[in-house]
Coordinates of C-alpha atoms in Angstrom, one line a residue:
X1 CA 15.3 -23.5 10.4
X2 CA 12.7 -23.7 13.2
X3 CA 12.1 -21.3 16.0
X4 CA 13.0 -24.2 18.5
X5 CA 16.2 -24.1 17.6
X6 CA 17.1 -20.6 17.3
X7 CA 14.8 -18.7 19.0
X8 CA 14.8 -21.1 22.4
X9 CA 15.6 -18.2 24.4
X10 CA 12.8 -15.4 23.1
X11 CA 10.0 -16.1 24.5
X12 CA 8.7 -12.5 24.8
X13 CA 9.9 -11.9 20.6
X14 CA 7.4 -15.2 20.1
X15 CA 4.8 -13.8 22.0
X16 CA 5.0 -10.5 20.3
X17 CA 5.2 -11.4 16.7
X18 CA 2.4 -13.9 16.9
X19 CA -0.1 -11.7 18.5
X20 CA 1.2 -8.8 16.0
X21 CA -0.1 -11.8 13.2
X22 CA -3.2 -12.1 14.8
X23 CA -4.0 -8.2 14.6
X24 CA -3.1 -8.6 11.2
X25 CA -5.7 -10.8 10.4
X26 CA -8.4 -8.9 12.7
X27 CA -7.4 -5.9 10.9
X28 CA -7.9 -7.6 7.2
X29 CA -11.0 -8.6 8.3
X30 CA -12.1 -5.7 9.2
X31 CA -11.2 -4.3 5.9
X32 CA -13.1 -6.8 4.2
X33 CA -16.3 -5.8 6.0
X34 CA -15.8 -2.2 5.2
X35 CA -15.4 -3.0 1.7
X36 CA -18.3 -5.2 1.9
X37 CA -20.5 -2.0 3.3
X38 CA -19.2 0.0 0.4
X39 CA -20.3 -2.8 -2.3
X40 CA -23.6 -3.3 -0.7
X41 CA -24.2 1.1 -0.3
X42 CA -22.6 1.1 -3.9
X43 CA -25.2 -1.4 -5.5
X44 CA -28.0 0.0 -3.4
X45 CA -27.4 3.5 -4.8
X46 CA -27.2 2.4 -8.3
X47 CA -30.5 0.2 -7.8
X48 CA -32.2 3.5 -6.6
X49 CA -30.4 5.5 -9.3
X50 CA -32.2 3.1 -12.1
X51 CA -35.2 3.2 -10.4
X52 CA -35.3 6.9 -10.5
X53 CA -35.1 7.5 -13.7
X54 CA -37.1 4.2 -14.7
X55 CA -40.3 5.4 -16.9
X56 CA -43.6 3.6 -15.8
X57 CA -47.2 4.2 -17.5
X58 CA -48.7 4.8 -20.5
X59 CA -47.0 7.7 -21.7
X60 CA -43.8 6.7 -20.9
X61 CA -44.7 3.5 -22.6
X62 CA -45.3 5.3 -25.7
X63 CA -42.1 7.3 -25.2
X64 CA -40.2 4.2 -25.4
X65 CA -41.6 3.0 -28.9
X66 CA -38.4 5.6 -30.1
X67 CA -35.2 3.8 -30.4
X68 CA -33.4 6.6 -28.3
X69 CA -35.9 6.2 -25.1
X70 CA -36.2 2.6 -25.1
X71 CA -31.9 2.2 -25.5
X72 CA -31.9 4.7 -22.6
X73 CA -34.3 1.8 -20.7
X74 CA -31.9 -1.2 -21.8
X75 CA -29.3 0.9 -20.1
X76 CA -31.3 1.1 -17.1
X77 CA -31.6 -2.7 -17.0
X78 CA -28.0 -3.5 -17.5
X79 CA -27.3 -1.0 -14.9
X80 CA -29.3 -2.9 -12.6
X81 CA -27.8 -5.9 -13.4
X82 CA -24.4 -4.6 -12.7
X83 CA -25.8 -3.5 -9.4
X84 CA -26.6 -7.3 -8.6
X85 CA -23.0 -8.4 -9.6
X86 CA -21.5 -5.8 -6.9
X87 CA -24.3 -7.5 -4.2
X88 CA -23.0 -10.8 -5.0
X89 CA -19.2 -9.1 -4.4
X90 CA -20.4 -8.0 -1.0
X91 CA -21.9 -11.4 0.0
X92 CA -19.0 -13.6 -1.2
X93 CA -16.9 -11.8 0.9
X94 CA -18.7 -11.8 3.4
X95 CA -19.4 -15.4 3.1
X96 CA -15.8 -16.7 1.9
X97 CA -13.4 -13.8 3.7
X98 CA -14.8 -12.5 6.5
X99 CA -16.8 -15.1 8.5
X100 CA -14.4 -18.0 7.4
X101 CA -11.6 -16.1 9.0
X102 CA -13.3 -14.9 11.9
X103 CA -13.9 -18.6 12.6
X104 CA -10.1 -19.5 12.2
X105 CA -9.2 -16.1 14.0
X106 CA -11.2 -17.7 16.9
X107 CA -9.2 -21.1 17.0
X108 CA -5.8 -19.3 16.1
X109 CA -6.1 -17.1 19.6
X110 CA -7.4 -20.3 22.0
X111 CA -3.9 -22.2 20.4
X112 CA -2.0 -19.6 20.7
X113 CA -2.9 -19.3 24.6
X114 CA -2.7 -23.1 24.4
X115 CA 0.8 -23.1 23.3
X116 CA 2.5 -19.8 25.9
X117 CA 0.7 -21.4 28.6
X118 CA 2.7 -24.6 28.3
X119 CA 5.7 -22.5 28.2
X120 CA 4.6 -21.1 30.8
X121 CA 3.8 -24.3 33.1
X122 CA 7.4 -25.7 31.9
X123 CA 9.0 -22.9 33.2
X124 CA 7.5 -22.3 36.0
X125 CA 8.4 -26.1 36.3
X126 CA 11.7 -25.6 36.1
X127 CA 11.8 -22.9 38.5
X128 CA 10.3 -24.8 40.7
X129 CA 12.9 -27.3 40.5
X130 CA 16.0 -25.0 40.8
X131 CA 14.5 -23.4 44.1
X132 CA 14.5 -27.2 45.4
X133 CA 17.9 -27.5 44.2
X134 CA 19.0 -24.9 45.6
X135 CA 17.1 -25.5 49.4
X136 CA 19.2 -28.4 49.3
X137 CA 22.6 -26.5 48.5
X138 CA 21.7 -24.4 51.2
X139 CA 21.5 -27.4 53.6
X140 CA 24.6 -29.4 52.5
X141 CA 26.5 -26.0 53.1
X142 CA 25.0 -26.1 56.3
X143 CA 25.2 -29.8 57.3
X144 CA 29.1 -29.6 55.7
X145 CA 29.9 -26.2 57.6
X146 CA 28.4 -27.9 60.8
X147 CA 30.9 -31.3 60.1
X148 CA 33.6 -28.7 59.8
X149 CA 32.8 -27.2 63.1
X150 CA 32.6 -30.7 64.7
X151 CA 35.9 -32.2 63.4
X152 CA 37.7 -29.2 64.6
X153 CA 36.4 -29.3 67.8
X154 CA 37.3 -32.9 68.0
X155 CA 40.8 -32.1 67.3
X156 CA 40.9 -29.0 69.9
X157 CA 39.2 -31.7 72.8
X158 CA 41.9 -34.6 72.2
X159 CA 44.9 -31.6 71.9
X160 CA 43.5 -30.4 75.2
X161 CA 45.4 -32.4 78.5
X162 CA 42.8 -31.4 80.9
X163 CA 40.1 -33.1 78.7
X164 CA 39.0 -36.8 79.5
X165 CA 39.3 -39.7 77.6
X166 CA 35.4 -39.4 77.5
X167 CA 35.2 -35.8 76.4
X168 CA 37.3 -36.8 73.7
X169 CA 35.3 -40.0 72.3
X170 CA 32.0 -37.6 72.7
X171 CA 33.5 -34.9 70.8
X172 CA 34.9 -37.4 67.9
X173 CA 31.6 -39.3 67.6
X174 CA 29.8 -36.4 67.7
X175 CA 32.3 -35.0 64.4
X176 CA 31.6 -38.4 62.6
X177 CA 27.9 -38.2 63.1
X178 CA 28.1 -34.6 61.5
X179 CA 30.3 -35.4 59.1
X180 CA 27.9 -38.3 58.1
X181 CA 25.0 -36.3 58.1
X182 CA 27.2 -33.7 55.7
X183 CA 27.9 -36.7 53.7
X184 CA 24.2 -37.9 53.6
X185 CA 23.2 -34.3 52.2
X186 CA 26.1 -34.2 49.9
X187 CA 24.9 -36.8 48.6
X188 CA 21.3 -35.6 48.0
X189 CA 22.9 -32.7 46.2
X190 CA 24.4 -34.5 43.9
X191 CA 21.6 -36.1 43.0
X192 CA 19.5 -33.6 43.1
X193 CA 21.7 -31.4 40.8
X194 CA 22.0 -34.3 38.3
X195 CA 17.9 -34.5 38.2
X196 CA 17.6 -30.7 37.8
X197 CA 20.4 -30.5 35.2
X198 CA 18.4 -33.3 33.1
X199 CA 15.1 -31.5 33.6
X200 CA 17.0 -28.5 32.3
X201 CA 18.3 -29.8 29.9
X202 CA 14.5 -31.6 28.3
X203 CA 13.0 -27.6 29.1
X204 CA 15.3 -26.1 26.5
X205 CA 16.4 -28.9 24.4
X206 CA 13.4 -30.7 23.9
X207 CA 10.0 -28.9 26.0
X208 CA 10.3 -25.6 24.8
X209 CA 11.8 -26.1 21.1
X210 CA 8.6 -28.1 20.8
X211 CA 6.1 -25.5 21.9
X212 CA 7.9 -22.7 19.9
X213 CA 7.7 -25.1 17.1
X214 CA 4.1 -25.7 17.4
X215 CA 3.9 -21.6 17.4
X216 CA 5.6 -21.8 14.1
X217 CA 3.3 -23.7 12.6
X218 CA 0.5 -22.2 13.7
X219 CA 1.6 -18.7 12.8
X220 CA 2.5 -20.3 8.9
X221 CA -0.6 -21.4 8.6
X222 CA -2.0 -18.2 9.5
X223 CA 0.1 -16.4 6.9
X224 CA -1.3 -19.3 4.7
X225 CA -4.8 -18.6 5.5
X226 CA -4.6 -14.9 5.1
X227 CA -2.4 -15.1 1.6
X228 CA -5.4 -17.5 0.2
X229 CA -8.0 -15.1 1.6
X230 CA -5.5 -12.1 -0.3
X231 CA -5.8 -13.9 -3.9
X232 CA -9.7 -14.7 -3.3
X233 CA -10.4 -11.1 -2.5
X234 CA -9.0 -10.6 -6.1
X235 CA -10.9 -14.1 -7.6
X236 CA -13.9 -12.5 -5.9
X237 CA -13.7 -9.8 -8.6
X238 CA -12.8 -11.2 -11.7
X239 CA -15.8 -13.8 -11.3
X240 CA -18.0 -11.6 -11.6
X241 CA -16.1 -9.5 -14.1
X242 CA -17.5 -11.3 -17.6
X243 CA -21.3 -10.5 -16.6
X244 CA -20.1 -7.0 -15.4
X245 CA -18.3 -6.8 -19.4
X246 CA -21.6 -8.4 -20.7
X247 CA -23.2 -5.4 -18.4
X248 CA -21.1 -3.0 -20.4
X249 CA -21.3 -4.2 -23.7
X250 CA -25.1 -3.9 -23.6
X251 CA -25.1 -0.4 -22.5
X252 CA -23.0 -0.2 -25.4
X253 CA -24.9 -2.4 -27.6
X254 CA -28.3 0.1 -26.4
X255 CA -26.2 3.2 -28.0
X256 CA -25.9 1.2 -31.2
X257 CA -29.5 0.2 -31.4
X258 CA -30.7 3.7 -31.7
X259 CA -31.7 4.5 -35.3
X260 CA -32.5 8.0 -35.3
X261 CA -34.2 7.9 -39.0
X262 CA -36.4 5.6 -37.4
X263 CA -37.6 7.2 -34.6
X264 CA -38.5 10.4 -37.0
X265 CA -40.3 8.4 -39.3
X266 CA -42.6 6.5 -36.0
X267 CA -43.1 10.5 -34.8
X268 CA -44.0 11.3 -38.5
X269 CA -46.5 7.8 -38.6
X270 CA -48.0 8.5 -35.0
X271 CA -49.2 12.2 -35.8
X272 CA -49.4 13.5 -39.3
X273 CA -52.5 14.6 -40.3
X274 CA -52.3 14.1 -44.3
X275 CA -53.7 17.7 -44.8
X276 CA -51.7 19.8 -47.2
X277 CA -49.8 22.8 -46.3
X278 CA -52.4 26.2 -45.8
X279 CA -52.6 28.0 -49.6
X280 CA -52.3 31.5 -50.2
X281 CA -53.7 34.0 -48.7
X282 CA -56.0 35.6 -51.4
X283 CA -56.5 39.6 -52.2
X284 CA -59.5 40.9 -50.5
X285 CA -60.4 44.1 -52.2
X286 CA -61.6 46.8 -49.5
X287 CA -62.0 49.5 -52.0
X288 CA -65.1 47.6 -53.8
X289 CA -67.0 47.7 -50.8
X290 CA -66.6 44.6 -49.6
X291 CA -66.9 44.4 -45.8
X292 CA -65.4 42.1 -43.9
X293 CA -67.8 40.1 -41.2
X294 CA -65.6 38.4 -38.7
X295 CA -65.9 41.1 -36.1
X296 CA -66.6 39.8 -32.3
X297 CA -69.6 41.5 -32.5
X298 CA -70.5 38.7 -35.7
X299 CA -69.0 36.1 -34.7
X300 CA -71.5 34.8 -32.3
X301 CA -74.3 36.6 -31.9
X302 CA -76.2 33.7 -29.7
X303 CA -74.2 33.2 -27.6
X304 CA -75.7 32.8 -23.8
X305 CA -79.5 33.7 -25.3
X306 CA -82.1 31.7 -26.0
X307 CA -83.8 32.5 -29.6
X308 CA -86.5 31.1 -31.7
X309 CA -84.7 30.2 -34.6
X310 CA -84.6 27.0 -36.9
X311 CA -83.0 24.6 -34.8
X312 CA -80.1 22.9 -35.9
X313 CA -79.7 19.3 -36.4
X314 CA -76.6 18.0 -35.2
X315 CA -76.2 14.9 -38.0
X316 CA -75.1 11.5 -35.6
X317 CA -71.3 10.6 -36.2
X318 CA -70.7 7.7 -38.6
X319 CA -69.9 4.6 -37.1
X320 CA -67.2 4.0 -39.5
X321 CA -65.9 7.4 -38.8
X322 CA -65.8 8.7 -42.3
X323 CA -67.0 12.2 -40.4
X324 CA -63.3 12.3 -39.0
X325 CA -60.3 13.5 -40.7
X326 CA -58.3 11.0 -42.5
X327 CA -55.3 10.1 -39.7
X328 CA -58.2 10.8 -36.9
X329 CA -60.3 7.9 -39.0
X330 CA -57.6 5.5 -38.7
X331 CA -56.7 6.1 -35.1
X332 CA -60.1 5.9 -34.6
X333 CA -60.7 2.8 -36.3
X334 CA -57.8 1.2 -35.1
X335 CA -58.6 1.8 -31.3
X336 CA -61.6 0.2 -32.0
X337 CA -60.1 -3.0 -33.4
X338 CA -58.1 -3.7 -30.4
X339 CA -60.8 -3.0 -28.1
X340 CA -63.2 -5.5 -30.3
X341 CA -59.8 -7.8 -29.9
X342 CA -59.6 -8.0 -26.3
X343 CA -63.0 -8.5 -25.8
X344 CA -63.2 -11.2 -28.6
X345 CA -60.3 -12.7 -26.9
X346 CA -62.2 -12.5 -23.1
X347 CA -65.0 -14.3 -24.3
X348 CA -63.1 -17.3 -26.0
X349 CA -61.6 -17.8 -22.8
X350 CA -65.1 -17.6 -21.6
X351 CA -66.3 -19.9 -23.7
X352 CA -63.7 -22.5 -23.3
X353 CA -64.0 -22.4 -19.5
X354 CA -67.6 -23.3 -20.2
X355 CA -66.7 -26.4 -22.3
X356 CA -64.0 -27.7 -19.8
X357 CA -67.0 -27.1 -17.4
X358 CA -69.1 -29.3 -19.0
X359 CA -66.6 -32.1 -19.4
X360 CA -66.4 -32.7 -16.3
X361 CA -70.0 -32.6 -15.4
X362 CA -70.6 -35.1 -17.9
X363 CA -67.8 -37.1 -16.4
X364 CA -68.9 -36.5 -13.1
X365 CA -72.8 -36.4 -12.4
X366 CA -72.4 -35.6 -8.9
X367 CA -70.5 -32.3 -9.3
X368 CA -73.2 -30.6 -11.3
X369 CA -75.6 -30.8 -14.2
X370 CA -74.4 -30.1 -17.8
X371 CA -77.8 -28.7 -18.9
X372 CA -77.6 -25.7 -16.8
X373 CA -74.4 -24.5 -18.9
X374 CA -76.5 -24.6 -22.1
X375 CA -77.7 -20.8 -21.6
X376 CA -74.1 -19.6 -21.0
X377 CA -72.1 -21.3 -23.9
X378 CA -75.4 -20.2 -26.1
X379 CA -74.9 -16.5 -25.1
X380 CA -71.1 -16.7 -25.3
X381 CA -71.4 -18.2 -28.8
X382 CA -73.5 -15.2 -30.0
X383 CA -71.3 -12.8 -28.4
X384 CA -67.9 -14.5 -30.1
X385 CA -70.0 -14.5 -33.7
X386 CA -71.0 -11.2 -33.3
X387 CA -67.6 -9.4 -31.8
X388 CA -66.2 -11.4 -35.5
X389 CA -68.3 -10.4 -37.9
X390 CA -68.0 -6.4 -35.3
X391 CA -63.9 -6.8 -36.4
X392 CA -64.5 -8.0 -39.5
X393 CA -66.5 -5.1 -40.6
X394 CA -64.1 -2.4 -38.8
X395 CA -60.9 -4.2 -40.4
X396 CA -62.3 -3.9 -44.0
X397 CA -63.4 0.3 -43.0
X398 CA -59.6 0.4 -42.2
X399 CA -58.6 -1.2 -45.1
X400 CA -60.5 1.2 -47.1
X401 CA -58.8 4.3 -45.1
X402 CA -55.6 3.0 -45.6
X403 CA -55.8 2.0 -48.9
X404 CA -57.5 5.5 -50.2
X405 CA -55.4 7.7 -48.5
X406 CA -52.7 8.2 -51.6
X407 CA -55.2 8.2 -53.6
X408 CA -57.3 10.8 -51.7
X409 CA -53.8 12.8 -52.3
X410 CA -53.8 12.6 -55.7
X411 CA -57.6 14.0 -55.9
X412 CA -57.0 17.0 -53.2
X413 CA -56.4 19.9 -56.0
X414 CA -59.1 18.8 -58.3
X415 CA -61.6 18.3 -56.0
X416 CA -61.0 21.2 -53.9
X417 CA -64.1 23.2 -55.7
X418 CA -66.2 20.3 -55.3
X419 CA -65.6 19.8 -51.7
X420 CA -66.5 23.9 -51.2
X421 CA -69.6 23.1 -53.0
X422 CA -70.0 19.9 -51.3
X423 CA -69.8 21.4 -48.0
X424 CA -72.3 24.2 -48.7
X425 CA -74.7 21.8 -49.8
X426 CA -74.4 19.5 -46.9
X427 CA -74.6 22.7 -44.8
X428 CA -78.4 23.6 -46.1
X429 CA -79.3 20.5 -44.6
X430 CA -78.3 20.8 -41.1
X431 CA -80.7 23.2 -40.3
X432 CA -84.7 22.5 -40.0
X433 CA -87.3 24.4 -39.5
X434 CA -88.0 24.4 -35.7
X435 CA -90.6 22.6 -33.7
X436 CA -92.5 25.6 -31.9
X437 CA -90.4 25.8 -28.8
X438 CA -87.3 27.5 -27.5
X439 CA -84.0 25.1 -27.9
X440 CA -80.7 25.5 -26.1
X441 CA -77.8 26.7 -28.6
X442 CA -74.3 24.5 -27.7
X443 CA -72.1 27.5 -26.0
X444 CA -68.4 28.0 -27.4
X445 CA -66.3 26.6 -24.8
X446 CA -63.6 29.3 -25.7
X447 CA -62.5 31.7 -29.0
X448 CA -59.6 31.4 -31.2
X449 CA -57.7 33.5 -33.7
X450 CA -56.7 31.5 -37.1
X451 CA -53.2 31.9 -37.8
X452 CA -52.9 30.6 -41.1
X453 CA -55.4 29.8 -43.6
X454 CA -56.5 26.2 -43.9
X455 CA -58.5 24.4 -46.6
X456 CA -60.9 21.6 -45.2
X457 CA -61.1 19.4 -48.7
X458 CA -61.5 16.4 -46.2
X459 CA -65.6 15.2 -44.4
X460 CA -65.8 16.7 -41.7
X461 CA -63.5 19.8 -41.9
X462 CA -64.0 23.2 -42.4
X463 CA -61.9 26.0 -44.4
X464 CA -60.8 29.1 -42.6
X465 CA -58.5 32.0 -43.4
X466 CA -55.7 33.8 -41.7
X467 CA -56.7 36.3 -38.9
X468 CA -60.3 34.8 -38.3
X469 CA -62.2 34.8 -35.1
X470 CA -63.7 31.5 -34.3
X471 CA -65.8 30.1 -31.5
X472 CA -64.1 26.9 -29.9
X473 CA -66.7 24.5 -29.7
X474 CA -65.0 21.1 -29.3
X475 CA -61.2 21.3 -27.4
X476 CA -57.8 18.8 -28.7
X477 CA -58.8 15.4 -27.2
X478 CA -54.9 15.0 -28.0
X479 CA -55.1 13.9 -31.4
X480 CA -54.5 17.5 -32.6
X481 CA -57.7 18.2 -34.2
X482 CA -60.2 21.1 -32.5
X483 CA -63.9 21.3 -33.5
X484 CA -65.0 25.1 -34.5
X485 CA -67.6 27.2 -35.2
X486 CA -67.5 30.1 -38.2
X487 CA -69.4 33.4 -37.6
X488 CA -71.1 32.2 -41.4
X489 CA -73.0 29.3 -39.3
X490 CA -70.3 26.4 -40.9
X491 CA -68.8 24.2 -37.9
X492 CA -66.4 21.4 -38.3
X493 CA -62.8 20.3 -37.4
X494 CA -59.6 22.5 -37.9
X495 CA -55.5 21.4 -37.1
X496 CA -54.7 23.4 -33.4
X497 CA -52.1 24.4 -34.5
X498 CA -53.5 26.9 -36.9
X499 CA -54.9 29.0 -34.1
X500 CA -54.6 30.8 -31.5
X501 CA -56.4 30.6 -28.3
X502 CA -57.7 34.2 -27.2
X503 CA -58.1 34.3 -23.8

């Protein structure tokens, strides 16, 4: 069924129902759009949200060697990706929903004026040709009520015997001229009223059925349109909804990643110290006298004064750091590796650049003259045979560190008298007799209370026991070692965490 057929008589229900579609279709996209803020506001929050709580520098860095942190940073990613999947929602609609039908919203209104102002025209047409119709009704009931008037006063002269014979043929010529004239208007009538009823009959069987069925179609498609534009608001989603579940699954795969034996054996790698646990605390016997002689007063006596006193002799740190503790050596060594690495690698990139540089001098004479490179690729030569033979000697120290530390282990308890003695040998040489002049003692930079006594078997450390006063002379650089000094003169490295600052 068509509206042309059954709805040819409701015009204004037609006009109502197909603007009511057009605000339909305003109102959908407008709803689009507002979804289309939320998506973008949405995405925009969560890319803010990763970048929050994104770690950047070196600490962070480090924090991320542990499984836990660096599945926490995956997360971060995929969350960002997800982020970018609801963006490209926002801009498909946009792109696909909203401007498309804005466009066809645009056309749909200009037909739809189109199409009521022909209706319109035709009926104001048709109008137009009734009030005709009926001027000339008007003036046949005239002209035919004027013949009326004339015959009968035709018949009322001839009746009359007082009347002339010329009175009489005025009067009936004057009826037949009316009655002609009625005739003649009669006659347009008809006609008339035959070319009206046709016109009537092409407005509402033919004019207007064709309009409204041009309305029809036009308000089909746009129930088309808009149903297409329904489903692809959906198809919108679901395309993007295997990278949003490839999103998921690797937040979920991050949680699986996370090994937490793992990360406690890296904590337990990046800072043990290989020192055994403190021993005993031995039995001091007070009643024999002895006295003990780590009083403030004792502890350093030379402190801001100058004295003339042997000086001491502070012995050069080894370049292999053998003066270090045994995880401090490593670290040590190791740091200095890398940096011998990078600068190795600098200067074979150097050195390359040189060669290339050459080549094309010798190629091309004009551009400059291959002898003046010479000095250069000399110099970096010597620098790239010295930095290998600098990491050659540094990788076999840490070789050496790492290969004697279980055995160093093994040896702790049986060398631990030998290392006392060791240490009380090496400290009669650290002192010399002074030069004849007044020397500067190194100031404490702070004092600390041991809490638990420490054995320093290892080169470079120092034994103390629980309840000592020391004089901080070195702080942590961070690798959890402090240097100290004893009130007995011996200085050396101690764990922090067996003291106490006193403040």
């Amino acid at each position: 069924m068509d509206w042309g057929t059954s709805l040819w008589d409701q015009n204004d229900v037609i006009d109502k129902h197909t603007q009511s579609g057009l605000d339909l279709m305003e109102r959908y996209i407008k709803f689009v759009k507002e979804r289309t803020e939320i998506e973008q506001n949405y995405a925009k929050q969560l890319r803010n949200l990763t970048k929050k709580y994104s770690k950047r520098g070196g600490k962070e860095e480090q924090e991320c060697k542990f499984s836990n942190h660096a599945s926490f940073q995956e997360i971060l990613n995929e969350l960002g990706d997800y982020a970018g999947q609801r963006e490209l929602v926002a801009e498909n609609m946009t792109a696909n929903i909203c401007d498309k039908l804005t466009k066809y919203l645009q056309d749909l209104k200009q037909e739809r004026k189109t199409h009521l102002s022909d209706v319109k025209k035709a009926q104001q047409n048709l109008e137009s040709s009734f009030k005709h119709l009926e001027n000339i009704k008007k003036r046949f009931a005239k002209e035919w009520a004027e013949a009326d008037k004339a015959t009968q006063q035709a018949e009322k002269t001839e009746s009359d015997t007082n009347a002339t014979k010329f009175d009489v043929e005025k009067a009936k010529n004057h009826a037949l001229a009316r009655t002609r004239a009625a005739e003649e208007f009669r006659n347009n009538y008809a006609a008339e009223l035959q070319k009206y009823n046709k016109e009537q009959k092409y407005f509402y069987y033919t004019e207007i059925p064709q309009i409204y069925n041009k309305l029809q179609v036009m308000d089909e498609r746009r129930i088309q349109q808009l149903a297409e534009c329904y489903c692809l608001f959906s198809h919108i989603e679901k395309d993007v909804l295997p990278i949003i579940s490839k999103c998921l699954e690797g937040i979920a795969a991050a949680g699986t990643k996370i090994d937490h034996k793992k990360d406690s054996k890296l904590l337990i790698e990046q800072h043990k110290s290989g020192f055994d646990r403190p021993a005993d605390v031995e039995f001091e016997d007070y009643s024999q006298g002895v006295k003990p002689s780590n009083s403030e007063s004792t502890l350093n006596p030379l402190k801001g004064r100058k004295h003339k006193i042997f000086k001491k002799l502070k012995s050069p740190p080894a370049e292999d750091f053998s003066h270090l503790p045994p995880e401090q050596r490593k670290k040590k060594l190791q740091a200095k590796i890398d940096d011998i690495t990078k600068e190795l690698t600098k200067e074979q990139d150097s050195g390359e650049a040189l060669e290339k540089m050459r080549g094309v001098y010798v190629q091309n004479p004009q551009m400059g003259d291959p002898s003046c490179l010479e000095p250069q690729i000399t110099q970096t030569s010597q620098n790239i045979g010295r930095l290998r033979g600098e990491l050659a000697k540094y990788e076999m120290w840490l070789s050496e560190a790492v290969g004697g530390e279980d055995s160093s282990n093994n040896t702790t308890n049986n060398n631990s008298q030998s290392g006392i003695t060791a240490t009380q040998n090496s400290s009669s040489n650290v002192y010399a007799e002074f030069d004849d002049e007044f020397d500067d003692i190194e100031s404490p930079v702070g004092q600390c209370t041991a809490l638990y006594t420490f054995a320093g078997n290892s080169e470079g450390t120092i034994s103390i026991t629980e309840g000592e006063l020391l004089s901080v002379m070195e702080e942590d650089k961070g690798d959890g070692w402090m240097r100290v000094l004893r009130a007995s003169g011996q200085e050396g490295y101690i764990p922090t965490s067996y003291v106490k600052l006193t403040p």
